[in-house]
Amino acid sequence: MPAANTAVNFTEKKAPFSATNLGELAAGVLRHGMTWTIFRPEEGVFFAQGNGHTLRLKLPPVYTFEYIPQPSIKNSVSDSLYVENPMVDKLFFGILPGDPQLELPDYDMGTIADVYRTMYRLDPSGIAVKKIRNYRHPSFAPTSLFGFSDIIALAGAMLRGYKSASTLTRLPIPAEHTTGLLSHTEGFVIFRHRLDDFIVSPQYTVSPARPVPAMVLAVRDMYYEMMDSFPEWEDEVLANKQINNRAVGFLNRSLEHWVTCTEYFKRVHATTGPAFYRDLMASHLKNAVNWWHQAWTRIRRDQEREHFGLRNYLAEGMHLYWDYLDNVIEDMESKGWMEISRENLTEAWVVMIFRGFCWWRCHWMMEGDEMCEAPPRLPKECYKDHSPIQSPDVESGFVVIPSGEDETIS
């Protein structure tokens, strides 16, 4: 697999560390499908393995670089390879790359402290942060980020290339358990049913009926096209079996619909400025963090709604997302978006959620438990660390280890 644009190319014949830095080293290893099992920059000790490669590095006062390359893997795709995009590097460090088309910043989420700071940045009232803290109590759900996880698909840049021939969708997850309702079958199915119900609600069918917002109808049409053409659109299990080989046609069509939704917001921003989408996303997240607790409360009280044979708590969660829509609109109005009608705010929310579905079907992330156990996310400070790593003796700094010799640095 070729290195990212900013990463070290370990397959070159020359000594690769004659000129590099800590950030490039950390990302370059991971982009080659290896895992850092020892990453101690404060001691200058590093060890990585994976995808058939082994790398050891010790920094001053003793320079050593040892690397075993992997023979050609043209006929196979390793589970440790990731989407080829330089922005993917940020995810290894717990940094979510914001979508530049919507002028979104990067968001730190590699540690729970980062999550709290990011959520407070989005909701300065502190209400959402308090909810996340409560739900992460050791006796409750200490490693989950219910609702907050939507930020990945709503704010994240599209990491799959336009019209790419690659079938890879694998990404490193930037925080624990961050797959959420926008990635699960239940989220898709309940969204579809609630969208259908919304379109035929009395406000749009009883005289004097108002016209259904155009992009709401467009989302319905795009959704049904995907459902009728690709079984993996709603089938989460099928999609997740295809982490390295999803059909190019399916990926390209999902991406095209994501682009359609992105272009919609760019048109809105021509009038409102980029603050509109950021505020809409923040208003959604502020409410979304409540879904898990409230879903189980409704189930315990026998108040759950139709879940079509799917997991009831996840289905109830998407029902709650639709219930929160009034709260989202009120929160947007409190931020000063009074000149935008409730119909248009609703339209924007529908487009945003569908755009999130499209994002998820173009990507797949390592599950939280797998990523937490090995490899750990690297400190975000290392991503921007351009401290030079340079050997004064190029030849002695590069040693190829004979196959079979594999000692772990301790």
Short mmCIF file of C-alpha atoms in Angstrom, two decimals:
data_model
loop_
_atom_site.label_atom_id
_atom_site.label_comp_id
_atom_site.label_asym_id
_atom_site.label_seq_id
_atom_site.Cartn_x
_atom_site.Cartn_y
_atom_site.Cartn_z
CA MET A 1 0.00 0.00 0.00
CA PRO A 2 1.45 3.39 -0.90
CA ALA A 3 2.17 5.83 1.88
CA ALA A 4 0.03 8.87 2.52
CA ASN A 5 1.16 12.14 1.05
CA THR A 6 2.60 13.27 4.36
CA ALA A 7 3.90 9.92 5.58
CA VAL A 8 7.23 8.17 5.36
CA ASN A 9 7.67 5.71 2.50
CA PHE A 10 9.34 2.77 4.19
CA THR A 11 9.71 0.82 0.95
CA GLU A 12 12.31 3.17 -0.52
CA LYS A 13 15.85 1.83 -0.76
CA LYS A 14 17.39 4.87 0.90
CA ALA A 15 17.44 5.27 4.67
CA PRO A 16 13.94 6.57 5.34
CA PHE A 17 14.80 8.43 8.53
CA SER A 18 17.55 10.58 7.09
CA ALA A 19 14.86 13.30 7.15
CA THR A 20 11.50 12.87 8.88
CA ASN A 21 9.69 13.94 12.05
CA LEU A 22 7.69 12.39 14.86
CA GLY A 23 4.27 13.08 13.34
CA GLU A 24 5.23 11.56 9.99
CA LEU A 25 6.79 8.56 11.68
CA ALA A 26 3.70 7.86 13.80
CA ALA A 27 1.26 8.18 10.90
CA GLY A 28 3.45 6.51 8.29
CA VAL A 29 3.73 3.29 10.23
CA LEU A 30 -0.02 3.05 10.70
CA ARG A 31 -0.71 3.87 7.05
CA HIS A 32 1.32 0.77 6.14
CA GLY A 33 -1.05 -1.40 8.15
CA MET A 34 1.22 -1.77 11.16
CA THR A 35 0.29 -1.35 14.81
CA TRP A 36 2.33 0.53 17.39
CA THR A 37 2.84 -1.85 20.30
CA ILE A 38 5.48 0.44 21.85
CA PHE A 39 5.29 4.18 21.26
CA ARG A 40 7.36 6.06 23.83
CA PRO A 41 8.65 9.24 22.18
CA GLU A 42 9.77 10.61 25.55
CA GLU A 43 12.25 7.71 25.71
CA GLY A 44 12.95 7.51 21.99
CA VAL A 45 11.74 3.90 21.85
CA PHE A 46 9.33 2.63 19.18
CA PHE A 47 8.18 -0.81 18.00
CA ALA A 48 5.52 -1.62 15.40
CA GLN A 49 4.27 -4.76 13.66
CA GLY A 50 1.49 -5.76 11.31
CA ASN A 51 0.58 -6.48 7.70
CA GLY A 52 3.75 -8.57 7.48
CA HIS A 53 6.01 -5.68 8.51
CA THR A 54 8.18 -5.22 11.60
CA LEU A 55 9.81 -1.93 12.58
CA ARG A 56 12.02 -0.98 15.51
CA LEU A 57 13.49 2.41 16.18
CA LYS A 58 15.66 3.83 18.92
CA LEU A 59 16.55 7.51 18.93
CA PRO A 60 19.56 9.33 20.45
CA PRO A 61 21.98 8.71 21.92
CA VAL A 62 21.99 5.42 19.97
CA TYR A 63 20.38 5.49 16.51
CA THR A 64 19.04 2.19 15.21
CA PHE A 65 16.40 1.55 12.59
CA GLU A 66 15.35 -2.01 11.81
CA TYR A 67 12.71 -2.90 9.24
CA ILE A 68 11.45 -6.14 7.69
CA PRO A 69 9.44 -5.44 4.54
CA GLN A 70 6.51 -7.57 3.43
CA PRO A 71 6.62 -9.27 0.03
CA SER A 72 3.97 -8.24 -2.49
CA ILE A 73 0.39 -8.52 -1.23
CA LYS A 74 -1.22 -7.74 -4.58
CA ASN A 75 -3.55 -10.74 -4.33
CA SER A 76 -4.87 -10.03 -0.86
CA VAL A 77 -6.15 -7.13 1.19
CA SER A 78 -5.11 -6.97 4.82
CA ASP A 79 -7.67 -6.11 7.48
CA SER A 80 -5.15 -3.61 8.84
CA LEU A 81 -5.15 -1.42 5.73
CA TYR A 82 -7.14 1.80 5.66
CA VAL A 83 -8.73 4.17 3.19
CA GLU A 84 -5.93 5.94 1.32
CA ASN A 85 -6.38 9.57 2.28
CA PRO A 86 -3.94 11.79 4.20
CA MET A 87 -6.78 13.03 6.42
CA VAL A 88 -7.19 9.47 7.73
CA ASP A 89 -3.93 9.97 9.60
CA LYS A 90 -5.70 12.36 11.98
CA LEU A 91 -8.08 9.62 13.15
CA PHE A 92 -5.16 7.59 14.51
CA PHE A 93 -4.54 10.48 16.90
CA GLY A 94 -8.19 10.89 17.97
CA ILE A 95 -8.73 13.90 15.71
CA LEU A 96 -11.84 14.03 13.53
CA PRO A 97 -11.02 15.94 10.32
CA GLY A 98 -13.83 18.43 9.73
CA ASP A 99 -15.39 18.74 6.29
CA PRO A 100 -13.64 21.64 4.54
CA GLN A 101 -16.54 22.07 2.11
CA LEU A 102 -18.74 23.19 4.99
CA GLU A 103 -15.87 25.05 6.63
CA LEU A 104 -15.94 22.78 9.67
CA PRO A 105 -12.91 22.66 11.97
CA ASP A 106 -11.21 19.53 13.22
CA TYR A 107 -12.62 18.08 16.45
CA ASP A 108 -10.55 16.39 19.17
CA MET A 109 -12.18 13.24 20.57
CA GLY A 110 -9.37 10.80 21.36
CA THR A 111 -9.91 10.98 25.13
CA ILE A 112 -13.00 11.58 27.21
CA ALA A 113 -11.51 14.93 28.25
CA ASP A 114 -11.32 15.82 24.54
CA VAL A 115 -14.95 14.77 24.11
CA TYR A 116 -16.07 17.00 26.98
CA ARG A 117 -14.13 19.96 25.60
CA THR A 118 -15.50 19.43 22.09
CA MET A 119 -19.08 19.09 23.29
CA TYR A 120 -18.74 22.18 25.47
CA ARG A 121 -17.39 24.02 22.45
CA LEU A 122 -20.57 23.03 20.57
CA ASP A 123 -22.93 23.57 23.51
CA PRO A 124 -21.53 26.22 25.90
CA SER A 125 -24.54 25.74 28.19
CA GLY A 126 -22.80 22.61 29.50
CA ILE A 127 -26.08 20.64 29.50
CA ALA A 128 -24.90 18.10 26.93
CA VAL A 129 -21.56 17.59 28.70
CA LYS A 130 -23.41 16.88 31.93
CA LYS A 131 -25.55 14.26 30.18
CA ILE A 132 -22.48 12.54 28.73
CA ARG A 133 -20.83 12.51 32.16
CA ASN A 134 -23.93 10.99 33.77
CA TYR A 135 -24.23 8.23 31.18
CA ARG A 136 -20.55 7.32 31.45
CA HIS A 137 -20.82 6.50 35.15
CA PRO A 138 -18.88 3.29 35.98
CA SER A 139 -22.09 1.49 36.96
CA PHE A 140 -23.93 2.67 33.85
CA ALA A 141 -22.11 2.91 30.52
CA PRO A 142 -18.53 4.02 31.20
CA THR A 143 -17.18 3.72 27.65
CA SER A 144 -20.12 4.89 25.54
CA LEU A 145 -20.76 8.16 23.75
CA PHE A 146 -24.47 7.92 22.98
CA GLY A 147 -25.59 10.62 20.58
CA PHE A 148 -22.27 12.43 20.58
CA SER A 149 -20.97 9.80 18.15
CA ASP A 150 -23.15 11.34 15.40
CA ILE A 151 -20.50 14.05 15.07
CA ILE A 152 -18.31 11.65 13.07
CA ALA A 153 -20.71 11.40 10.13
CA LEU A 154 -22.17 14.90 10.47
CA ALA A 155 -18.90 16.82 10.73
CA GLY A 156 -16.35 14.45 9.23
CA ALA A 157 -14.77 15.03 5.85
CA MET A 158 -15.49 12.55 3.07
CA LEU A 159 -12.44 10.30 3.24
CA ARG A 160 -13.20 8.18 0.22
CA GLY A 161 -11.98 9.70 -3.03
CA TYR A 162 -14.46 10.85 -5.65
CA LYS A 163 -15.02 8.18 -8.29
CA SER A 164 -12.37 6.05 -6.61
CA ALA A 165 -11.91 2.48 -7.80
CA SER A 166 -10.91 1.39 -4.30
CA THR A 167 -13.26 -0.87 -2.37
CA LEU A 168 -11.59 -0.17 0.97
CA THR A 169 -13.81 1.51 3.56
CA ARG A 170 -11.84 0.81 6.74
CA LEU A 171 -10.97 3.71 9.07
CA PRO A 172 -9.40 3.86 12.54
CA ILE A 173 -12.03 4.82 15.09
CA PRO A 174 -11.09 8.08 16.87
CA ALA A 175 -12.79 7.34 20.21
CA GLU A 176 -14.44 4.51 22.13
CA HIS A 177 -17.75 3.17 20.83
CA THR A 178 -18.45 5.96 18.39
CA THR A 179 -20.61 4.06 15.95
CA GLY A 180 -24.17 5.20 16.61
CA LEU A 181 -27.70 5.42 15.27
CA LEU A 182 -26.55 6.84 11.93
CA SER A 183 -24.64 3.63 11.22
CA HIS A 184 -27.15 1.03 12.47
CA THR A 185 -29.93 -0.66 10.52
CA GLU A 186 -32.46 0.51 13.10
CA GLY A 187 -31.55 4.13 12.50
CA PHE A 188 -32.03 3.73 8.75
CA VAL A 189 -35.33 1.83 8.90
CA ILE A 190 -37.04 4.02 11.50
CA PHE A 191 -35.85 7.17 9.74
CA ARG A 192 -37.45 5.92 6.52
CA HIS A 193 -40.79 5.16 8.18
CA ARG A 194 -40.87 8.42 10.10
CA LEU A 195 -39.95 10.35 6.94
CA ASP A 196 -42.84 8.71 5.08
CA ASP A 197 -45.19 9.59 7.94
CA PHE A 198 -43.92 13.16 7.99
CA ILE A 199 -44.57 13.65 4.27
CA VAL A 200 -48.22 12.56 4.62
CA SER A 201 -48.84 14.40 7.89
CA PRO A 202 -51.90 16.71 8.05
CA GLN A 203 -49.87 19.89 7.57
CA TYR A 204 -49.05 18.67 4.06
CA THR A 205 -52.25 16.79 3.18
CA VAL A 206 -55.19 18.64 4.77
CA SER A 207 -56.42 21.83 3.12
CA PRO A 208 -55.03 24.42 3.21
CA ALA A 209 -52.01 22.18 2.85
CA ARG A 210 -48.49 23.53 2.60
CA PRO A 211 -46.06 22.08 0.04
CA VAL A 212 -43.60 19.53 1.34
CA PRO A 213 -40.10 21.08 1.29
CA ALA A 214 -38.36 20.09 -1.93
CA MET A 215 -35.28 18.54 -0.37
CA VAL A 216 -37.38 16.43 1.98
CA LEU A 217 -38.95 14.84 -1.10
CA ALA A 218 -35.52 14.55 -2.71
CA VAL A 219 -34.16 12.74 0.35
CA ARG A 220 -37.08 10.32 0.23
CA ASP A 221 -36.38 9.58 -3.44
CA MET A 222 -32.64 9.13 -2.88
CA TYR A 223 -33.28 6.90 0.11
CA TYR A 224 -35.64 4.59 -1.75
CA GLU A 225 -33.30 4.43 -4.73
CA MET A 226 -30.52 3.18 -2.46
CA MET A 227 -32.80 0.74 -0.65
CA ASP A 228 -34.18 -0.72 -3.89
CA SER A 229 -30.78 -0.95 -5.60
CA PHE A 230 -28.43 -2.08 -2.82
CA PRO A 231 -29.34 -4.50 -0.01
CA GLU A 232 -26.36 -3.31 2.04
CA TRP A 233 -27.88 0.18 2.28
CA GLU A 234 -30.15 -0.76 5.19
CA ASP A 235 -28.47 -4.06 6.09
CA GLU A 236 -25.77 -3.12 8.57
CA VAL A 237 -24.54 -6.70 8.95
CA LEU A 238 -24.08 -7.10 5.21
CA ALA A 239 -22.36 -3.73 4.88
CA ASN A 240 -19.99 -4.54 7.73
CA LYS A 241 -19.01 -7.83 6.09
CA GLN A 242 -17.81 -5.77 3.16
CA ILE A 243 -15.31 -3.58 5.00
CA ASN A 244 -12.65 -4.14 2.36
CA ASN A 245 -14.77 -5.01 -0.66
CA ARG A 246 -17.96 -2.97 -0.85
CA ALA A 247 -19.18 -2.63 -4.42
CA VAL A 248 -17.72 0.38 -6.19
CA GLY A 249 -21.16 1.21 -7.62
CA PHE A 250 -22.68 1.26 -4.15
CA LEU A 251 -19.88 3.41 -2.77
CA ASN A 252 -20.00 5.86 -5.66
CA ARG A 253 -23.76 6.23 -5.44
CA SER A 254 -23.64 6.78 -1.68
CA LEU A 255 -20.97 9.39 -2.23
CA GLU A 256 -22.99 11.10 -4.99
CA HIS A 257 -25.96 11.50 -2.64
CA TRP A 258 -23.61 12.79 0.07
CA VAL A 259 -22.39 15.38 -2.42
CA THR A 260 -25.98 16.35 -3.28
CA CYS A 261 -26.67 17.01 0.40
CA THR A 262 -23.40 18.90 0.82
CA GLU A 263 -24.23 21.10 -2.16
CA TYR A 264 -27.60 21.86 -0.56
CA PHE A 265 -25.88 23.22 2.54
CA LYS A 266 -23.40 25.18 0.47
CA ARG A 267 -26.36 26.89 -1.21
CA VAL A 268 -27.88 27.63 2.20
CA HIS A 269 -24.54 29.01 3.38
CA ALA A 270 -24.46 31.43 0.46
CA THR A 271 -27.17 33.28 2.39
CA THR A 272 -26.54 32.32 6.01
CA GLY A 273 -22.79 31.72 6.19
CA PRO A 274 -21.17 28.49 7.49
CA ALA A 275 -22.38 29.08 11.05
CA PHE A 276 -25.78 27.66 10.06
CA TYR A 277 -24.65 24.06 9.65
CA ARG A 278 -22.43 24.19 12.73
CA ASP A 279 -25.36 25.45 14.81
CA LEU A 280 -27.73 22.87 13.36
CA MET A 281 -25.32 20.04 14.10
CA ALA A 282 -24.72 21.34 17.63
CA SER A 283 -28.47 21.63 18.30
CA HIS A 284 -28.93 18.05 17.16
CA LEU A 285 -26.07 16.72 19.29
CA LYS A 286 -27.30 18.63 22.33
CA ASN A 287 -30.52 16.59 22.16
CA ALA A 288 -29.10 13.36 20.74
CA VAL A 289 -27.03 12.67 23.88
CA ASN A 290 -30.33 11.88 25.65
CA TRP A 291 -31.55 9.08 23.41
CA TRP A 292 -30.10 5.99 25.11
CA HIS A 293 -31.41 6.76 28.58
CA GLN A 294 -34.80 7.91 27.32
CA ALA A 295 -35.17 4.94 24.97
CA TRP A 296 -34.69 2.47 27.80
CA THR A 297 -37.00 4.48 30.04
CA ARG A 298 -39.78 4.20 27.44
CA ILE A 299 -39.13 0.46 27.02
CA ARG A 300 -39.29 -0.17 30.78
CA ARG A 301 -42.58 1.74 30.88
CA ASP A 302 -43.94 -0.29 27.96
CA GLN A 303 -44.10 2.86 25.82
CA GLU A 304 -41.85 1.71 23.01
CA ARG A 305 -42.99 2.23 19.45
CA GLU A 306 -42.88 0.04 16.35
CA HIS A 307 -39.44 -1.43 15.82
CA PHE A 308 -40.20 -3.84 12.94
CA GLY A 309 -38.51 -6.79 14.62
CA LEU A 310 -35.23 -4.92 15.03
CA ARG A 311 -33.38 -4.09 18.24
CA ASN A 312 -35.97 -2.13 20.17
CA TYR A 313 -33.69 0.30 22.02
CA LEU A 314 -31.95 1.42 18.81
CA ALA A 315 -35.25 1.75 16.98
CA GLU A 316 -36.69 3.77 19.83
CA GLY A 317 -33.59 5.94 19.67
CA MET A 318 -34.36 7.03 16.10
CA HIS A 319 -38.00 7.61 17.04
CA LEU A 320 -36.65 9.94 19.71
CA TYR A 321 -34.49 11.76 17.17
CA TRP A 322 -37.68 12.69 15.33
CA ASP A 323 -39.29 13.65 18.64
CA TYR A 324 -36.32 15.95 19.35
CA LEU A 325 -36.89 17.85 16.11
CA ASP A 326 -39.06 20.46 17.81
CA ASN A 327 -36.32 20.96 20.41
CA VAL A 328 -33.71 21.31 17.67
CA ILE A 329 -35.82 23.99 15.96
CA GLU A 330 -36.36 25.87 19.21
CA ASP A 331 -32.64 25.72 19.96
CA MET A 332 -31.85 27.07 16.48
CA GLU A 333 -34.32 29.91 17.00
CA SER A 334 -32.67 30.72 20.32
CA LYS A 335 -29.38 31.09 18.42
CA GLY A 336 -30.90 33.75 16.21
CA TRP A 337 -32.09 31.78 13.20
CA MET A 338 -35.60 33.23 13.47
CA GLU A 339 -35.72 34.28 9.81
CA ILE A 340 -35.57 30.65 8.68
CA SER A 341 -38.98 28.96 8.73
CA ARG A 342 -39.69 25.83 10.74
CA GLU A 343 -40.28 23.98 7.46
CA ASN A 344 -36.83 24.94 6.20
CA LEU A 345 -35.18 24.06 9.50
CA THR A 346 -36.91 20.69 9.37
CA GLU A 347 -35.77 20.25 5.77
CA ALA A 348 -32.18 21.03 6.77
CA TRP A 349 -32.29 18.51 9.63
CA VAL A 350 -33.64 15.77 7.34
CA VAL A 351 -30.90 16.46 4.79
CA MET A 352 -28.24 16.45 7.51
CA ILE A 353 -29.31 13.07 8.88
CA PHE A 354 -29.51 11.47 5.43
CA ARG A 355 -26.09 12.91 4.61
CA GLY A 356 -24.82 11.16 7.75
CA PHE A 357 -26.23 7.83 6.53
CA CYS A 358 -24.41 8.28 3.22
CA TRP A 359 -21.15 9.06 5.03
CA TRP A 360 -21.35 5.87 7.07
CA ARG A 361 -21.99 3.66 4.06
CA CYS A 362 -18.81 5.03 2.46
CA HIS A 363 -16.74 4.14 5.55
CA TRP A 364 -16.31 1.50 8.22
CA MET A 365 -14.51 1.97 11.52
CA MET A 366 -12.79 -0.46 13.82
CA GLU A 367 -15.11 -1.17 16.72
CA GLY A 368 -14.30 0.54 19.98
CA ASP A 369 -13.21 -2.50 21.99
CA GLU A 370 -10.80 -3.63 19.29
CA MET A 371 -9.23 -0.20 18.99
CA CYS A 372 -9.04 0.33 22.76
CA GLU A 373 -7.18 -2.91 23.41
CA ALA A 374 -4.68 -2.71 20.54
CA PRO A 375 -3.59 -0.40 19.18
CA PRO A 376 -4.27 2.55 21.47
CA ARG A 377 -4.83 5.92 19.86
CA LEU A 378 -1.69 7.98 19.73
CA PRO A 379 -1.43 11.26 21.66
CA LYS A 380 -2.88 14.05 19.54
CA GLU A 381 0.12 16.19 20.37
CA CYS A 382 2.27 13.86 18.27
CA TYR A 383 0.28 14.55 15.11
CA LYS A 384 1.59 18.09 14.85
CA ASP A 385 4.97 17.32 16.35
CA HIS A 386 7.57 18.18 13.73
CA SER A 387 10.53 17.39 15.95
CA PRO A 388 13.22 16.16 13.54
CA ILE A 389 14.26 12.53 13.54
CA GLN A 390 17.59 12.44 11.73
CA SER A 391 20.51 10.04 11.86
CA PRO A 392 24.00 11.49 11.45
CA ASP A 393 25.18 8.16 10.01
CA VAL A 394 22.68 7.19 7.32
CA GLU A 395 24.13 3.77 6.53
CA SER A 396 24.38 2.55 10.11
CA GLY A 397 20.90 3.88 10.82
CA PHE A 398 19.25 1.36 8.50
CA VAL A 399 19.36 -2.34 9.35
CA VAL A 400 17.21 -5.06 7.75
CA ILE A 401 16.50 -7.83 10.23
CA PRO A 402 16.79 -11.37 8.81
CA SER A 403 13.47 -13.22 8.81
CA GLY A 404 12.86 -15.15 12.01
CA GLU A 405 14.72 -12.74 14.28
CA ASP A 406 12.04 -10.89 16.15
CA GLU A 407 12.85 -9.46 19.55
CA THR A 408 10.60 -7.01 21.29
CA ILE A 409 12.10 -3.82 22.61
CA SER A 410 11.57 -3.58 26.32
#
